[in-house]
Amino acid sequence: MTIPVAELNRAAELREQINLHNYRYYVLDDPQVPDSEYDRLMRELQTLESKYPTLITPESPTQRVGAQPLEGFGEVHHRVPMLSLDNAFSDQEMIEFDRRVRDRLGTEGLVHYMAEPKLDGLAISLRYEKGVLVQAATRGDGSQGEDVTQNVRTIASVPLLLMGNDWPDLLEVRGEIYMPLAGFNQLNMLAQANGDKGFANPRNAAAGSLRQLDSRITAQRPLAMYCYGFGEIAGGPLAETQSDSIQRLANWGLRISPEMRVVEGVEGCLDYYRQIGERRAALDYDIDGVVFKVDSLKQQQSLGFVSRAPRWAIAQKFPAQEEMTRLLAIDIQVGRTGALTPVARLEPVSVAGVTVTNATLHNEDEIKRKDIRVGDTVIIRRAGDVIPQVVRSIPTQRPLDAEPFQMPDHCPECDSDVIRDESEAVARCSGGLFCPAQRREAIKHFAARRAMDIEGLGDKLVDQLVTQDLIRTPADLYQLELTVLEKLERMGMKSAENLLKALEKSKQTTFGRFLFALGIREVGETTANSLANYYGSLDAIMQADAEALQQVPDVGPIVAEHVVTFFRQPHNLEVIQALLDSGISWAPIDVPDAASQTLSGKTFVITGTLSVPREEIKQRLVMRGAKVTGSVSKKTDYLVAGEEAGSKRTKAEGLGITILDETQLDALLDE
Ligand code: D41
């Protein structure tokens, strides 16, 4: 069947447009058109292709949905081997690496390195012939891998056709296929909803998805790829440096990491390592370190490689974050609100350089779900500076007599009944302030830095004071006397005096801090401040009912109920009275009247250099009921722009948002 020229041209045009939109969306993460427009173009192309099947080529954007299942994967020989990476586990080892590089190069000058995150995924080689993706292979042992072309073709950020026309006729690109964390979490949530276990981590999920014989399954998985290296290239290297070569890949529509940088010398490497380490948790993918590559290809060549790893590259790994140890016991901790939290007592183990002896187990359901038992060998994870977690147990190493965990039905501290609301995951001690644990935790909370900020009143000291029955409520703190304090363990005359001074000093506080310190359930710092600013006085809050309380920003029905309940307890009112009697006070709060809220409901963004500090402008806007946010979006009503306002101004202009200079802002504030 001959195809009319008009439709032939239209098909070509559609492919070009779709490829471009694909690139904008998946590679640059900056879409140009709404999804509906993209879908419309795709449908039009599909219609044309089904009318004229000879129009279909393998690189058509319609051909990404997956193909017939395979019997098995073919083998691929890597003519240019896929090398492995040497590891460095410390700054010292990095210094030694840089020393070796400079010795071999015979230079004392600073070496330029290309730095990039080390993704925890799977290494892949893509082969483009005349700009068309013809093969994708796993690394395998470095010289022999598996042919996973059908699967890789379904990954949207892998171009089926390179952009431009200055690519070499043969181009092999190496990179890492991985699963973004957002996609991983979604996939696992879906799996769990279907009663499946899901994947243990994003790396396994990526590997499992890529090893599917049925590429239609792979097509459903949120995989992505970053390119970082080269295999065979017709006509030799693409440029003189690693960084320029990578830039050329980017120009052809291949996806490269936005974190890639050229750094100078080993100091530059170590800085980069630290910076990425700090941002690690904010990235949408798992990384296990940073890779450094000598930037000059000439230098790379003169360094060469040993066995299977180049001498010109190294991976500086982050310290391991998971370790195995034994679960010695499960203790129950009683919190300020009576919540019982199971805590794992562990055989001490060093995780990422920190000795861990305790880890959180969250709640009863979690322990049951993971089937964790005392005596088990367990895997502990420490992520950043959060509390270590028990990831899972290893059932094959379980002692025969290990029994399933059971939440106690009486409080381990005060023997009161434990109750668990059907709708809640937490079990609670019903003892209230009869329970010494709840009293202890309430007082610790009261004294905390973000609450009354009583310096020198640490957890251990509170434990002693409560255990010896020297205090029962936060108000008792202000009745403590020197003669009593100085006799306490690890207390001397001097620290006892300092504590009394700190107590005295804490009496001058803010209303928000005081409210927070009371420890009303679900009332955190922000809510406490909202309540303080909205009502201005304790009496006003105490008189408000649940309905009125919900008028306060970020107070919902649950918080409102907790506030009302708290102030209904005679015991709490007594404690508050005693606290006020002991001299606690705060600066009065001006409650703005409704008439001054001229900018209520309006959202502002402030940018550029202004003649007064930004905080001051923010304050003035907030006093008028406005909200001030950090970034421009459709929800922004006004952009206040000073000198040298950059991208925010451009974005605001694009969105048609009203832009104010300082004079216009003053006028608006004076209205
Ligand atoms: O992100 C990675 N996992 C990564 C792996 C990376 N950013 N760069 C890499 N560079 C290389 C060389 C220097 C050999 C081209 C690598 C790997 N190799 C690699 N991945 C798996 C084995 C080797």
XYZ file of C-alpha atoms and ligand atoms in Angstrom:
694
model
C 0.000 0.000 0.000
C 1.410 3.392 -0.918
C 1.087 6.049 1.707
C -0.061 9.523 0.620
C 2.758 12.070 1.027
C 0.658 14.275 3.310
C 0.178 11.449 5.816
C 3.804 10.368 5.535
C 4.852 13.906 6.419
C 2.306 14.154 9.191
C 3.602 10.932 10.794
C 7.162 12.261 10.692
C 6.035 15.566 12.184
C 4.103 13.814 14.964
C 7.099 11.664 15.875
C 9.327 14.674 16.056
C 6.881 16.538 18.272
C 6.241 13.561 20.534
C 9.970 12.863 20.871
C 10.551 16.479 21.807
C 7.770 16.481 24.417
C 9.094 13.204 25.756
C 12.532 14.751 26.096
C 11.175 17.849 27.817
C 9.161 15.746 30.240
C 11.390 12.781 31.067
C 14.912 14.039 30.429
C 14.695 17.703 31.360
C 11.805 17.318 33.803
C 10.363 20.504 32.292
C 7.267 19.701 30.205
C 6.179 22.121 27.524
C 2.611 20.965 26.965
C -0.134 19.493 29.162
C -0.498 15.699 29.247
C -3.727 15.971 27.273
C -1.917 17.528 24.320
C 0.744 14.821 24.428
C -1.933 12.124 24.521
C -3.708 13.703 21.571
C -0.543 13.664 19.425
C 0.150 10.070 20.456
C -3.366 8.960 19.501
C -3.125 10.665 16.146
C 0.141 8.857 15.396
C -1.276 5.529 16.552
C -4.260 5.993 14.235
C -1.996 6.750 11.290
C 0.217 3.786 12.058
C -2.667 1.365 12.297
C -3.982 2.649 8.966
C -0.558 2.217 7.363
C 1.335 -0.468 9.303
C 4.433 -0.033 7.114
C 4.820 3.374 8.791
C 5.761 1.651 12.030
C 9.481 1.677 12.736
C 11.123 0.360 15.912
C 12.113 3.873 16.985
C 8.583 5.248 16.695
C 7.426 6.638 20.072
C 4.414 4.319 19.874
C 6.745 1.325 20.159
C 7.605 1.687 23.851
C 4.742 -0.224 25.397
C 6.483 -3.588 25.548
C 6.696 -6.554 23.207
C 5.923 -10.290 23.213
C 7.512 -12.142 26.145
C 10.919 -13.705 25.557
C 11.989 -17.306 26.272
C 15.192 -15.982 27.766
C 17.696 -13.166 27.327
C 20.329 -13.314 24.605
C 23.984 -12.783 25.381
C 25.849 -9.635 24.472
C 29.604 -9.337 24.229
C 30.950 -5.924 25.285
C 33.730 -5.133 22.783
C 34.828 -2.331 25.096
C 34.554 -3.954 28.534
C 32.355 -2.411 31.213
C 34.891 -1.759 33.923
C 34.235 -1.767 37.629
C 35.088 0.962 40.106
C 37.608 0.990 42.894
C 36.269 2.130 46.254
C 37.540 4.598 48.824
C 36.054 4.375 52.316
C 37.587 7.467 53.874
C 38.981 10.908 53.117
C 42.432 9.407 53.681
C 41.877 6.849 50.930
C 40.764 9.674 48.625
C 43.956 11.580 49.394
C 45.939 8.442 48.547
C 44.020 8.017 45.287
C 44.766 11.610 44.259
C 48.424 11.096 45.230
C 48.670 7.995 43.007
C 47.018 9.840 40.117
C 49.424 12.769 40.357
C 52.474 10.524 40.776
C 51.559 8.577 37.656
C 50.846 11.737 35.706
C 54.056 13.282 37.032
C 52.248 16.462 38.056
C 52.122 18.475 41.240
C 49.338 20.683 39.891
C 45.695 20.207 40.833
C 43.944 17.490 38.847
C 40.475 18.308 37.545
C 37.942 15.645 38.442
C 34.434 15.148 37.216
C 32.245 14.445 40.267
C 28.822 12.795 40.314
C 26.604 10.841 42.711
C 26.949 7.062 42.656
C 23.502 5.713 41.959
C 22.480 2.442 43.475
C 20.994 0.812 40.399
C 22.137 -1.357 37.503
C 24.875 -0.563 34.999
C 23.662 -0.696 31.398
C 25.206 -0.194 27.977
C 23.104 1.400 25.219
C 24.147 0.980 21.600
C 23.067 3.594 19.040
C 23.648 3.007 15.334
C 23.033 6.021 13.116
C 21.248 7.617 16.045
C 18.835 4.723 16.590
C 18.819 2.609 19.757
C 19.600 -0.916 18.572
C 20.677 -2.675 21.737
C 20.694 -2.397 25.502
C 22.689 -4.817 27.609
C 23.347 -5.396 31.300
C 26.907 -5.262 32.567
C 27.074 -8.952 33.497
C 30.688 -9.790 34.292
C 31.873 -6.727 32.382
C 32.625 -8.470 29.114
C 29.453 -10.533 28.714
C 26.010 -9.217 29.605
C 22.358 -9.916 28.840
C 20.351 -8.408 26.036
C 17.561 -6.401 27.694
C 16.742 -4.203 24.693
C 12.982 -4.843 24.776
C 12.841 -3.834 28.407
C 15.039 -0.751 28.166
C 12.999 0.509 25.197
C 10.062 0.952 27.593
C 12.017 3.441 29.765
C 10.780 6.870 28.816
C 14.000 8.736 29.604
C 15.997 6.514 27.215
C 15.751 8.052 23.714
C 14.922 5.585 20.936
C 16.294 8.147 18.519
C 19.069 10.646 19.247
C 18.422 14.336 18.646
C 20.535 16.441 16.285
C 22.702 14.909 13.588
C 26.303 15.235 14.732
C 26.446 11.903 16.561
C 28.939 9.238 15.489
C 27.456 6.386 13.435
C 28.188 4.039 16.302
C 27.817 5.247 19.865
C 27.775 3.127 22.999
C 26.646 4.954 26.108
C 26.964 3.589 29.632
C 24.838 4.542 32.547
C 22.765 3.454 35.491
C 19.145 2.372 35.426
C 17.400 2.994 38.717
C 13.973 3.389 40.273
C 13.131 6.854 41.666
C 12.041 6.650 45.313
C 8.608 8.153 44.671
C 7.894 5.468 42.073
C 9.331 2.764 44.307
C 7.090 3.726 47.210
C 4.056 3.825 44.971
C 4.893 0.432 43.477
C 5.328 -1.129 46.905
C 2.120 0.420 48.184
C 0.294 -1.088 45.237
C 1.962 -4.466 45.827
C 0.935 -4.431 49.487
C -2.623 -3.482 48.613
C -2.656 -6.623 46.440
C -1.296 -8.737 49.271
C 2.216 -9.000 47.767
C 5.392 -8.449 49.704
C 6.794 -5.823 47.375
C 10.508 -5.167 46.905
C 13.009 -4.807 49.731
C 14.644 -1.720 48.220
C 14.691 0.400 45.037
C 17.733 -1.430 43.675
C 16.026 -4.814 43.863
C 12.921 -3.276 42.342
C 14.940 -1.893 39.416
C 16.771 -5.198 38.911
C 13.560 -7.220 39.129
C 11.824 -4.929 36.669
C 14.651 -5.060 34.159
C 14.921 -8.846 34.359
C 11.310 -9.385 33.273
C 10.957 -11.620 30.249
C 7.677 -9.836 29.564
C 8.550 -6.250 28.699
C 4.911 -5.221 29.101
C 5.488 -5.614 32.839
C 8.695 -3.558 32.679
C 6.712 -0.853 30.867
C 4.527 -0.489 33.985
C 7.527 0.102 36.249
C 8.813 3.618 36.970
C 12.409 3.182 35.788
C 14.789 5.978 34.813
C 18.356 6.257 33.575
C 21.338 8.568 33.985
C 24.249 8.286 31.540
C 27.837 8.565 32.791
C 30.236 6.885 30.409
C 31.168 5.459 27.022
C 31.841 2.183 25.258
C 32.630 1.804 21.585
C 32.503 5.020 19.569
C 33.062 5.249 15.811
C 35.802 7.780 15.099
C 37.109 7.929 18.655
C 36.355 10.112 21.686
C 33.646 12.785 21.607
C 35.728 15.569 23.160
C 38.898 16.213 25.129
C 37.378 15.893 28.567
C 34.915 13.646 30.360
C 32.710 16.646 31.140
C 32.560 17.898 27.524
C 31.836 14.368 26.301
C 28.966 14.086 28.771
C 27.688 17.473 27.615
C 27.541 16.141 24.069
C 25.421 13.217 25.273
C 23.066 15.722 26.850
C 22.805 17.596 23.535
C 21.685 14.395 21.841
C 18.830 14.002 24.303
C 20.449 11.484 26.654
C 19.710 12.038 30.329
C 22.593 13.066 32.551
C 22.666 13.860 36.248
C 22.163 17.539 37.097
C 24.565 16.939 40.012
C 27.625 16.449 37.793
C 30.399 18.981 38.498
C 34.031 19.487 37.617
C 36.013 19.957 40.849
C 39.642 20.860 41.458
C 42.021 18.613 43.325
C 41.246 16.293 46.187
C 39.944 19.187 48.304
C 37.303 19.791 45.651
C 36.422 16.086 45.746
C 36.061 16.021 49.525
C 33.900 19.173 49.493
C 31.644 17.654 46.878
C 31.394 14.401 48.853
C 30.308 16.303 51.971
C 27.809 18.450 50.111
C 26.141 15.516 48.405
C 26.178 13.627 51.699
C 24.174 16.422 53.311
C 21.634 16.474 50.498
C 21.454 12.724 50.142
C 18.129 12.355 51.940
C 16.508 14.988 49.713
C 17.366 13.232 46.452
C 14.700 11.208 44.680
C 16.998 8.202 44.319
C 19.271 6.086 46.488
C 22.969 6.764 46.207
C 25.700 4.857 48.003
C 28.540 7.282 47.416
C 30.139 9.632 44.938
C 32.199 8.846 41.808
C 35.233 10.904 40.765
C 36.789 10.649 37.311
C 39.893 12.394 36.016
C 38.363 14.920 33.631
C 41.043 15.031 30.928
C 40.688 12.080 28.548
C 44.374 12.359 27.688
C 45.197 11.913 31.363
C 42.690 9.050 31.592
C 44.480 7.331 28.777
C 47.911 7.732 30.274
C 46.643 6.352 33.588
C 45.050 3.289 31.972
C 43.541 0.537 34.099
C 44.493 -2.317 36.390
C 42.688 -5.650 36.068
C 39.077 -4.543 35.659
C 39.048 -1.017 37.083
C 40.331 2.254 35.640
C 43.125 3.998 37.528
C 41.466 7.314 36.693
C 38.209 6.762 38.590
C 37.154 5.980 42.137
C 33.938 5.675 44.122
C 34.014 7.261 47.562
C 31.383 5.276 49.416
C 29.123 6.495 52.197
C 29.536 4.450 55.370
C 27.297 1.380 55.421
C 23.957 2.171 56.971
C 22.615 -1.300 57.648
C 24.066 -3.850 60.030
C 23.018 -7.131 61.564
C 22.769 -7.768 65.285
C 20.766 -9.664 67.867
C 17.539 -8.463 69.434
C 18.058 -8.965 73.175
C 14.723 -7.666 74.446
C 11.720 -5.584 73.587
C 11.119 -2.937 76.269
C 8.021 -0.824 76.539
C 8.437 2.928 76.864
C 5.600 5.057 78.194
C 5.322 8.494 76.608
C 3.940 11.790 77.835
C 0.468 10.956 76.538
C 0.606 7.380 77.810
C 1.443 5.927 74.393
C 3.323 2.652 74.736
C 6.243 2.340 72.349
C 8.114 -0.924 71.963
C 11.866 -0.344 71.886
C 14.396 -2.883 70.664
C 17.341 -3.526 72.983
C 20.183 -4.714 70.807
C 23.557 -6.287 71.102
C 25.675 -3.157 70.480
C 26.561 -2.791 66.813
C 28.331 -0.025 64.912
C 26.169 1.374 62.122
C 27.747 4.039 59.920
C 30.236 4.834 62.657
C 27.772 5.106 65.529
C 27.215 2.441 68.178
C 23.573 1.463 68.269
C 22.045 -0.293 71.269
C 18.396 0.729 70.891
C 16.094 0.999 67.921
C 12.474 1.926 67.520
C 9.902 -0.726 66.690
C 7.028 1.786 66.238
C 4.039 -0.219 67.441
C 2.493 -3.609 67.962
C 1.129 -3.972 64.427
C 4.489 -3.224 62.914
C 6.194 -5.908 65.007
C 3.523 -8.432 64.078
C 3.734 -7.535 60.402
C 7.495 -7.929 60.351
C 7.281 -10.932 62.716
C 10.112 -9.726 64.906
C 10.843 -11.798 68.017
C 13.201 -11.501 70.951
C 16.278 -13.610 70.192
C 16.081 -12.929 66.450
C 18.979 -11.742 64.361
C 17.773 -8.441 62.941
C 18.873 -5.856 60.407
C 19.268 -2.326 61.774
C 19.198 0.775 59.597
C 20.407 4.209 60.559
C 19.497 6.921 58.056
C 21.125 10.286 58.639
C 20.533 11.338 62.214
C 17.114 9.816 62.714
C 16.465 7.115 65.332
C 17.726 3.710 64.161
C 15.094 1.298 62.928
C 14.695 -2.454 62.882
C 14.241 -3.204 59.185
C 13.504 -6.935 59.428
C 14.492 -10.146 61.103
C 16.254 -13.105 59.526
C 13.883 -16.022 60.205
C 16.468 -18.705 59.339
C 18.533 -17.616 62.334
C 15.662 -17.683 64.814
C 16.067 -19.638 68.056
C 13.551 -22.477 68.307
C 11.943 -21.085 71.446
C 11.432 -17.504 70.157
C 7.865 -16.407 70.791
C 5.724 -13.843 68.972
C 5.610 -10.394 70.568
C 2.701 -9.557 72.833
C 1.863 -6.042 74.014
C 1.406 -6.077 77.821
C -2.141 -5.479 79.045
C -0.929 -3.517 82.063
C 1.362 -0.481 82.083
C 4.909 -1.601 82.964
C 5.355 1.604 84.996
C 2.137 1.954 87.001
C 0.209 -1.268 86.334
C -2.868 0.609 85.057
C -4.887 -1.039 82.280
C -3.582 -0.646 78.764
C -6.224 0.421 76.283
C -6.090 0.443 72.539
C -8.608 2.389 70.529
C -9.865 0.348 67.558
C -9.071 3.216 65.216
C -5.541 3.769 66.492
C -2.315 1.855 66.096
C -1.062 2.887 69.537
C -1.805 1.281 72.860
C -1.963 3.641 75.844
C -1.561 3.450 79.570
C -4.826 4.592 81.164
C -3.079 5.837 84.311
C -2.836 9.498 83.301
C -0.813 11.516 85.791
C -1.056 8.681 88.268
C 1.561 7.039 86.030
C 5.080 8.166 87.001
C 6.278 7.649 83.422
C 3.691 10.079 82.065
C 4.562 12.620 84.765
C 8.245 12.278 83.983
C 7.751 12.751 80.262
C 5.380 15.687 80.765
C 8.004 17.453 82.872
C 10.783 16.704 80.371
C 8.630 18.193 77.660
C 7.881 21.246 79.784
C 11.591 21.889 80.382
C 12.680 21.259 76.777
C 14.620 23.863 74.851
C 11.742 24.670 72.516
C 9.320 24.854 75.447
C 10.312 26.610 78.723
C 14.002 26.161 77.927
C 15.172 25.317 81.434
C 18.907 24.983 81.001
C 20.550 22.195 83.003
C 17.320 20.294 83.636
C 18.148 17.197 81.609
C 16.247 13.921 81.290
C 18.352 12.123 83.914
C 17.711 14.841 86.462
C 13.967 14.809 85.846
C 14.014 11.019 86.259
C 15.671 11.411 89.657
C 13.336 14.176 90.814
C 10.218 12.234 89.874
C 11.450 8.880 91.147
C 12.299 10.412 94.528
C 8.893 12.080 94.505
C 10.459 15.540 94.842
C 8.223 16.823 92.058
C 4.919 15.605 90.650
C 3.999 18.392 88.220
C 5.842 21.040 86.220
C 4.698 23.611 88.790
C 6.635 21.783 91.533
C 9.858 22.630 89.669
C 9.527 26.237 90.786
C 9.256 25.189 94.476
C 12.580 23.285 94.463
C 15.102 24.418 97.044
C 18.867 24.537 97.034
C 19.253 22.223 100.044
C 17.262 19.506 98.284
C 18.905 19.915 94.895
C 22.493 19.851 96.021
C 22.028 16.447 97.626
C 21.038 14.839 94.323
C 23.312 12.474 92.438
C 25.767 14.168 90.115
C 24.744 17.569 91.475
C 26.946 19.946 93.375
C 26.411 23.292 94.980
C 27.350 25.061 91.785
C 25.042 23.155 89.418
C 22.200 23.348 91.941
C 22.581 27.136 92.023
C 22.743 27.262 88.246
C 19.583 25.219 87.959
C 17.708 27.587 90.271
C 18.922 30.509 88.180
C 17.782 28.757 85.009
C 14.370 28.104 86.552
C 14.077 31.733 87.521
C 15.106 32.834 84.044
C 12.590 30.502 82.367
C 9.717 32.331 84.078
C 10.020 35.111 81.547
C 8.774 33.392 78.426
C 6.411 33.810 75.485
C 2.774 32.812 75.453
C 3.423 30.403 72.573
C 6.205 28.604 74.422
C 4.086 28.324 77.542
C 1.187 26.803 75.621
C 3.510 24.363 73.894
C 5.138 23.465 77.219
C 1.784 22.448 78.721
C 1.925 19.378 76.491
C -1.623 19.422 75.175
C -2.032 16.459 72.864
C -1.384 17.246 69.185
C -0.431 20.830 70.018
C 3.068 21.253 68.648
C 5.124 24.400 68.451
C 3.375 25.779 65.379
C -0.123 25.154 66.656
C 0.771 26.609 70.042
C 1.985 29.781 68.369
C -1.110 29.984 66.186
C -3.326 29.672 69.243
C -1.276 32.258 71.128
C -1.409 34.781 68.313
C -5.061 34.219 67.590
C -6.386 34.473 71.132
C -3.697 36.513 72.838
C -4.613 35.307 76.332
C -5.030 32.107 78.295
C -8.537 33.095 79.381
C -9.632 33.545 75.785
C -8.409 30.072 74.822
C -10.019 28.467 77.875
C -13.345 30.017 77.007
C -13.292 28.941 73.370
C -15.305 25.876 72.418
C -14.209 23.279 69.863
C -16.038 25.022 67.053
C -14.459 28.403 67.724
C -11.000 26.854 68.046
C -11.222 25.549 64.519
C -11.134 29.104 63.215
C -7.472 29.199 64.200
C -5.022 28.439 61.362
C -3.958 24.759 61.394
C -6.396 23.755 64.118
C -8.724 20.953 63.014
C -11.497 19.113 64.879
C -9.133 16.648 66.596
C -6.758 19.305 67.926
C -9.699 21.466 68.975
C -11.145 18.561 70.959
C -7.815 17.918 72.685
C -7.548 21.604 73.664
C -11.054 21.679 75.118
C -10.493 18.404 76.987
C -7.188 19.632 78.389
C -8.651 22.788 79.873
C -11.611 20.858 81.286
C -9.386 18.827 83.636
C -9.396 20.393 87.142
C -5.922 18.980 87.651
C -4.535 20.886 84.642
C -6.160 24.127 85.804
C -4.538 23.707 89.217
C -1.116 23.215 87.663
C -1.568 26.252 85.396
C -2.628 28.390 88.366
C 0.388 27.243 90.364
C 2.696 28.051 87.441
C 1.258 31.550 87.112
C 1.466 32.043 90.892
C 5.136 31.156 90.816
C 5.662 34.143 88.531
C 5.609 32.832 84.955
C 4.720 35.634 82.587
C 5.003 36.689 78.977
C 4.833 39.835 76.912
C 1.253 40.674 75.952
C 0.228 39.818 72.419
C -1.532 42.301 70.176
C -4.422 40.469 68.643
C -5.055 41.993 65.244
C -8.683 43.011 64.822
C -10.614 41.899 61.794
C -10.531 45.377 60.259
C -6.753 45.299 59.921
C -6.786 42.023 57.965
C -6.922 43.752 54.599
C -4.734 41.144 52.906
C -6.384 38.092 54.394
C -6.219 35.112 52.028
C -3.585 36.676 49.763
C -0.305 34.905 49.105
C 2.933 36.857 48.615
C 6.436 35.987 47.495
C 9.323 38.372 48.203
C 12.402 38.416 45.974
C 15.391 40.548 45.021
C 17.228 43.223 47.011
C 15.006 45.596 48.971
C 15.718 48.691 51.056
C 14.408 47.066 54.270
C 15.100 43.549 55.547
C 12.873 40.896 54.029
C 11.785 39.706 57.485
C 10.386 43.154 58.210
C 8.309 43.180 55.038
C 7.125 39.686 55.815
C 6.103 40.758 59.305
C 4.081 43.677 57.949
C 2.323 41.465 55.424
C 1.527 38.776 57.981
C 0.098 41.415 60.329
C -2.383 42.182 57.591
C -3.422 38.549 57.326
C -1.353 37.712 54.246
C 0.594 34.514 53.740
C 4.238 34.742 52.624
C 5.755 31.757 50.820
C 9.121 31.001 49.269
C 8.328 30.078 45.695
C 6.155 31.412 42.916
C 3.257 29.230 41.798
C -0.249 29.556 40.396
C -1.399 30.219 43.969
C 0.770 33.325 44.340
C -1.215 36.578 44.253
C 1.643 39.101 44.420
C 5.372 39.075 43.875
C 7.218 41.797 45.756
C 10.302 42.335 43.591
C 13.367 44.334 44.574
C 16.530 44.991 42.583
C 18.023 42.084 40.678
C 14.966 39.888 41.025
C 15.864 36.840 38.952
C 14.043 33.668 38.015
C 11.141 34.269 40.403
C 10.273 37.455 38.562
C 10.466 35.715 35.189
C 8.246 32.932 36.456
C 5.741 35.367 37.947
C 5.589 37.268 34.663
C 4.972 34.000 32.852
C 2.083 33.212 35.201
C 0.619 36.701 34.913
C 1.089 37.429 38.636
C 0.921 41.047 39.833
C 4.428 42.341 40.516
C 4.883 45.096 43.103
C 7.854 47.354 43.694
C 8.423 48.802 47.162
C 6.330 51.924 46.570
C 3.396 49.900 45.308
C 3.749 47.560 48.276
C 3.665 50.484 50.715
C 0.518 51.761 49.056
C -1.107 48.365 49.372
C -0.126 48.112 53.045
C -1.532 51.567 53.725
C -4.908 50.753 52.248
O 26.349 6.001 39.392
C 26.998 4.974 39.228
N 26.610 3.835 39.781
C 28.229 4.989 38.403
C 28.815 3.776 38.064
C 28.810 6.174 37.939
N 28.248 7.379 38.236
N 29.934 6.150 37.192
C 30.507 4.969 36.853
N 31.622 4.987 36.086
C 32.203 3.859 35.739
C 33.421 3.925 34.888
C 34.396 4.913 35.424
C 34.101 2.587 34.825
C 33.012 4.328 33.510
C 29.965 3.735 37.280
C 30.618 2.559 36.874
N 31.734 2.652 36.098
C 30.184 1.221 37.220
N 28.979 0.844 37.562
C 28.975 -0.470 37.778
C 30.195 -0.943 37.577
C 30.969 0.099 37.200
